[in-house]
Amino acid sequence: RGLDAYDAAMLAVPRPDPRHRIEHCGGPRPDQLDRMARLGIVAVGQPRYFWDAGDDWLAAFDPARAHRLQPYREMVDRGVRFVISTDAPVASYRPVDTIATAVLRRTVGGATIGPDQALTVGEVVRAYTIDAARSFSAEEDRGSLEPGKLADLVVFDGDLFGTPPERIVDLDVALTMVGG
């Protein structure tokens, strides 16, 4: 029904770049992903829930459904715009926790949910930064480090891209700049 509402809104008041969002976009079907891509809908997901609730999901849901929760790889492949967020304070506010969980898709008990849906560190960082800024029309002054933009950034005490995914959570924030 949500997609029907967006479709109706776009028919009633067409806009070239609407940036409608679906928050907590958990388990869209493949046909819904195709529709979301066509409508330009931004899916917002919180991968840290794999860690926090994943073992319960694996116990409660049919395995096929559980392994398609937050189907990030399918989103990339089907052209769905998506954003990753922490959902803090409900889940961890630490960016390294969110990044590691999106890459590894591991539960607190050590299981993996939908390993074929995993993202690369680069894809996660993009979804967390420039794509997030773009999702609320703030890409002109946020989301990437460029002249004239706000230098909102986090510096880690190690190489995020060179650290093995299992060790990303061990990185600490060495510096945070807001509006720098």
Short mmCIF file of C-alpha atoms in Angstrom, two decimals:
data_model
loop_
_atom_site.label_atom_id
_atom_site.label_comp_id
_atom_site.label_asym_id
_atom_site.label_seq_id
_atom_site.Cartn_x
_atom_site.Cartn_y
_atom_site.Cartn_z
CA ARG A 1 0.00 0.00 0.00
CA GLY A 2 2.88 2.35 0.67
CA LEU A 3 4.16 1.93 -2.87
CA ASP A 4 0.62 2.53 -4.18
CA ALA A 5 0.52 5.81 -2.23
CA TYR A 6 3.86 6.93 -3.67
CA ASP A 7 2.75 5.92 -7.15
CA ALA A 8 -0.49 7.89 -6.79
CA ALA A 9 1.37 10.93 -5.45
CA MET A 10 3.77 10.84 -8.38
CA LEU A 11 0.87 10.63 -10.84
CA ALA A 12 -1.00 13.48 -9.13
CA VAL A 13 2.03 15.77 -8.76
CA PRO A 14 4.88 14.56 -10.95
CA ARG A 15 8.37 15.64 -9.93
CA PRO A 16 11.62 14.74 -11.61
CA ASP A 17 13.45 13.79 -8.39
CA PRO A 18 11.02 13.25 -5.50
CA ARG A 19 13.29 11.42 -3.05
CA HIS A 20 10.49 9.69 -1.20
CA ARG A 21 11.84 7.43 1.54
CA ILE A 22 10.79 4.20 3.19
CA GLU A 23 12.25 4.12 6.69
CA HIS A 24 13.15 0.74 8.18
CA CYS A 25 12.80 -0.88 4.77
CA GLY A 26 13.16 -4.43 5.96
CA GLY A 27 12.06 -7.11 3.54
CA PRO A 28 10.80 -5.86 0.19
CA ARG A 29 10.05 -8.51 -2.42
CA PRO A 30 11.92 -8.44 -5.75
CA ASP A 31 8.88 -7.00 -7.56
CA GLN A 32 8.66 -4.25 -4.93
CA LEU A 33 12.35 -3.46 -5.40
CA ASP A 34 11.78 -3.03 -9.13
CA ARG A 35 8.89 -0.69 -8.40
CA MET A 36 10.91 1.25 -5.84
CA ALA A 37 13.70 1.71 -8.40
CA ARG A 38 11.21 2.95 -11.00
CA LEU A 39 9.68 5.41 -8.54
CA GLY A 40 13.06 6.60 -7.26
CA ILE A 41 12.18 5.66 -3.69
CA VAL A 42 15.02 5.67 -1.17
CA ALA A 43 15.14 2.62 1.10
CA VAL A 44 16.53 3.36 4.56
CA GLY A 45 17.89 0.40 6.49
CA GLN A 46 19.57 -0.24 9.79
CA PRO A 47 21.92 -3.20 9.42
CA ARG A 48 22.84 -3.28 13.10
CA TYR A 49 19.59 -5.14 13.68
CA PHE A 50 21.23 -8.21 12.13
CA TRP A 51 23.51 -8.24 15.17
CA ASP A 52 20.89 -7.25 17.73
CA ALA A 53 17.88 -9.31 16.57
CA GLY A 54 19.21 -11.64 13.90
CA ASP A 55 19.21 -14.82 15.97
CA ASP A 56 15.56 -14.21 16.84
CA TRP A 57 14.75 -13.56 13.16
CA LEU A 58 16.39 -16.82 12.14
CA ALA A 59 14.33 -18.68 14.75
CA ALA A 60 11.04 -16.93 13.98
CA PHE A 61 11.01 -16.59 10.18
CA ASP A 62 11.15 -18.99 7.32
CA PRO A 63 14.85 -19.10 6.30
CA ALA A 64 14.12 -17.72 2.83
CA ARG A 65 12.46 -14.68 4.39
CA ALA A 66 15.07 -14.18 7.10
CA HIS A 67 17.93 -14.22 4.59
CA ARG A 68 16.24 -11.57 2.45
CA LEU A 69 15.81 -9.05 5.25
CA GLN A 70 17.37 -5.77 4.17
CA PRO A 71 18.38 -7.14 0.76
CA TYR A 72 21.14 -4.61 0.08
CA ARG A 73 22.83 -6.49 -2.77
CA GLU A 74 19.50 -6.84 -4.58
CA MET A 75 18.92 -3.12 -4.05
CA VAL A 76 22.27 -2.31 -5.65
CA ASP A 77 21.64 -4.72 -8.53
CA ARG A 78 18.12 -3.42 -9.18
CA GLY A 79 19.01 0.26 -8.96
CA VAL A 80 17.18 1.06 -5.73
CA ARG A 81 18.60 4.06 -3.92
CA PHE A 82 19.33 3.16 -0.34
CA VAL A 83 20.72 4.69 2.78
CA ILE A 84 22.17 3.10 5.87
CA SER A 85 21.65 4.58 9.32
CA THR A 86 22.26 3.55 12.91
CA ASP A 87 18.79 4.03 14.41
CA ALA A 88 20.55 5.13 17.60
CA PRO A 89 19.76 5.09 20.46
CA VAL A 90 17.76 1.92 19.73
CA ALA A 91 20.87 0.35 18.16
CA SER A 92 24.54 1.19 18.46
CA TYR A 93 25.49 4.75 17.50
CA ARG A 94 29.06 3.68 16.58
CA PRO A 95 29.61 3.94 12.83
CA VAL A 96 32.07 1.04 12.86
CA ASP A 97 29.39 -1.25 14.33
CA THR A 98 26.95 -0.35 11.56
CA ILE A 99 29.57 -0.63 8.81
CA ALA A 100 30.83 -4.01 10.02
CA THR A 101 27.33 -5.39 10.35
CA ALA A 102 26.34 -4.32 6.82
CA VAL A 103 29.45 -6.03 5.45
CA LEU A 104 29.36 -9.19 7.60
CA ARG A 105 25.60 -9.52 8.29
CA ARG A 106 26.42 -11.45 11.47
CA THR A 107 24.24 -11.98 14.51
CA VAL A 108 25.38 -11.73 18.11
CA GLY A 109 25.31 -15.54 18.14
CA GLY A 110 27.65 -15.76 15.16
CA ALA A 111 25.17 -16.76 12.44
CA THR A 112 25.13 -14.97 9.10
CA ILE A 113 21.91 -13.61 7.64
CA GLY A 114 21.75 -13.42 3.85
CA PRO A 115 25.47 -13.53 3.07
CA ASP A 116 24.64 -13.00 -0.61
CA GLN A 117 23.13 -9.61 0.33
CA ALA A 118 26.35 -8.25 1.90
CA LEU A 119 27.91 -4.98 0.79
CA THR A 120 31.51 -3.87 0.43
CA VAL A 121 32.94 -1.32 2.85
CA GLY A 122 32.93 1.23 0.03
CA GLU A 123 29.24 0.64 -0.70
CA VAL A 124 28.38 1.01 2.98
CA VAL A 125 30.37 4.25 3.33
CA ARG A 126 28.63 5.67 0.25
CA ALA A 127 25.19 4.70 1.63
CA TYR A 128 26.13 6.25 4.97
CA THR A 129 27.46 9.53 3.52
CA ILE A 130 26.72 11.03 0.11
CA ASP A 131 23.66 8.87 -0.55
CA ALA A 132 22.31 9.73 2.91
CA ALA A 133 22.81 13.45 2.26
CA ARG A 134 21.20 13.12 -1.15
CA SER A 135 18.19 11.35 0.34
CA PHE A 136 17.14 14.58 2.08
CA SER A 137 18.41 17.02 -0.56
CA ALA A 138 21.51 18.04 1.38
CA GLU A 139 24.16 16.84 -1.08
CA GLU A 140 25.07 20.41 -2.03
CA ASP A 141 26.72 21.00 1.35
CA ARG A 142 27.04 17.55 3.01
CA GLY A 143 27.92 13.95 2.37
CA SER A 144 31.33 14.26 0.71
CA LEU A 145 34.54 16.13 1.30
CA GLU A 146 34.67 18.86 -1.33
CA PRO A 147 35.46 22.57 -1.36
CA GLY A 148 32.48 24.58 -0.14
CA LYS A 149 30.84 21.74 1.77
CA LEU A 150 30.59 21.34 5.52
CA ALA A 151 33.41 19.14 6.72
CA ASP A 152 31.28 16.82 8.83
CA LEU A 153 33.53 13.81 9.24
CA VAL A 154 34.83 11.04 11.42
CA VAL A 155 38.48 10.00 11.45
CA PHE A 156 39.18 6.46 12.60
CA ASP A 157 42.37 5.35 14.32
CA GLY A 158 43.03 2.85 11.53
CA ASP A 159 42.39 2.19 7.86
CA LEU A 160 38.69 1.41 7.49
CA PHE A 161 39.15 0.08 3.96
CA GLY A 162 42.23 -2.00 4.77
CA THR A 163 40.99 -3.50 8.02
CA PRO A 164 39.60 -7.05 7.75
CA PRO A 165 35.79 -6.84 8.10
CA GLU A 166 35.85 -8.90 11.31
CA ARG A 167 38.13 -6.25 12.90
CA ILE A 168 36.28 -3.10 11.81
CA VAL A 169 34.45 -2.96 15.14
CA ASP A 170 37.83 -2.64 16.87
CA LEU A 171 38.52 0.71 15.21
CA ASP A 172 38.00 3.75 17.40
CA VAL A 173 36.99 7.26 16.46
CA ALA A 174 40.07 9.46 16.72
CA LEU A 175 38.40 12.72 15.68
CA THR A 176 34.93 14.03 14.89
CA MET A 177 34.35 17.30 13.06
CA VAL A 178 30.96 18.92 12.61
CA GLY A 179 30.60 21.95 10.40
CA GLY A 180 34.38 22.21 10.09
#
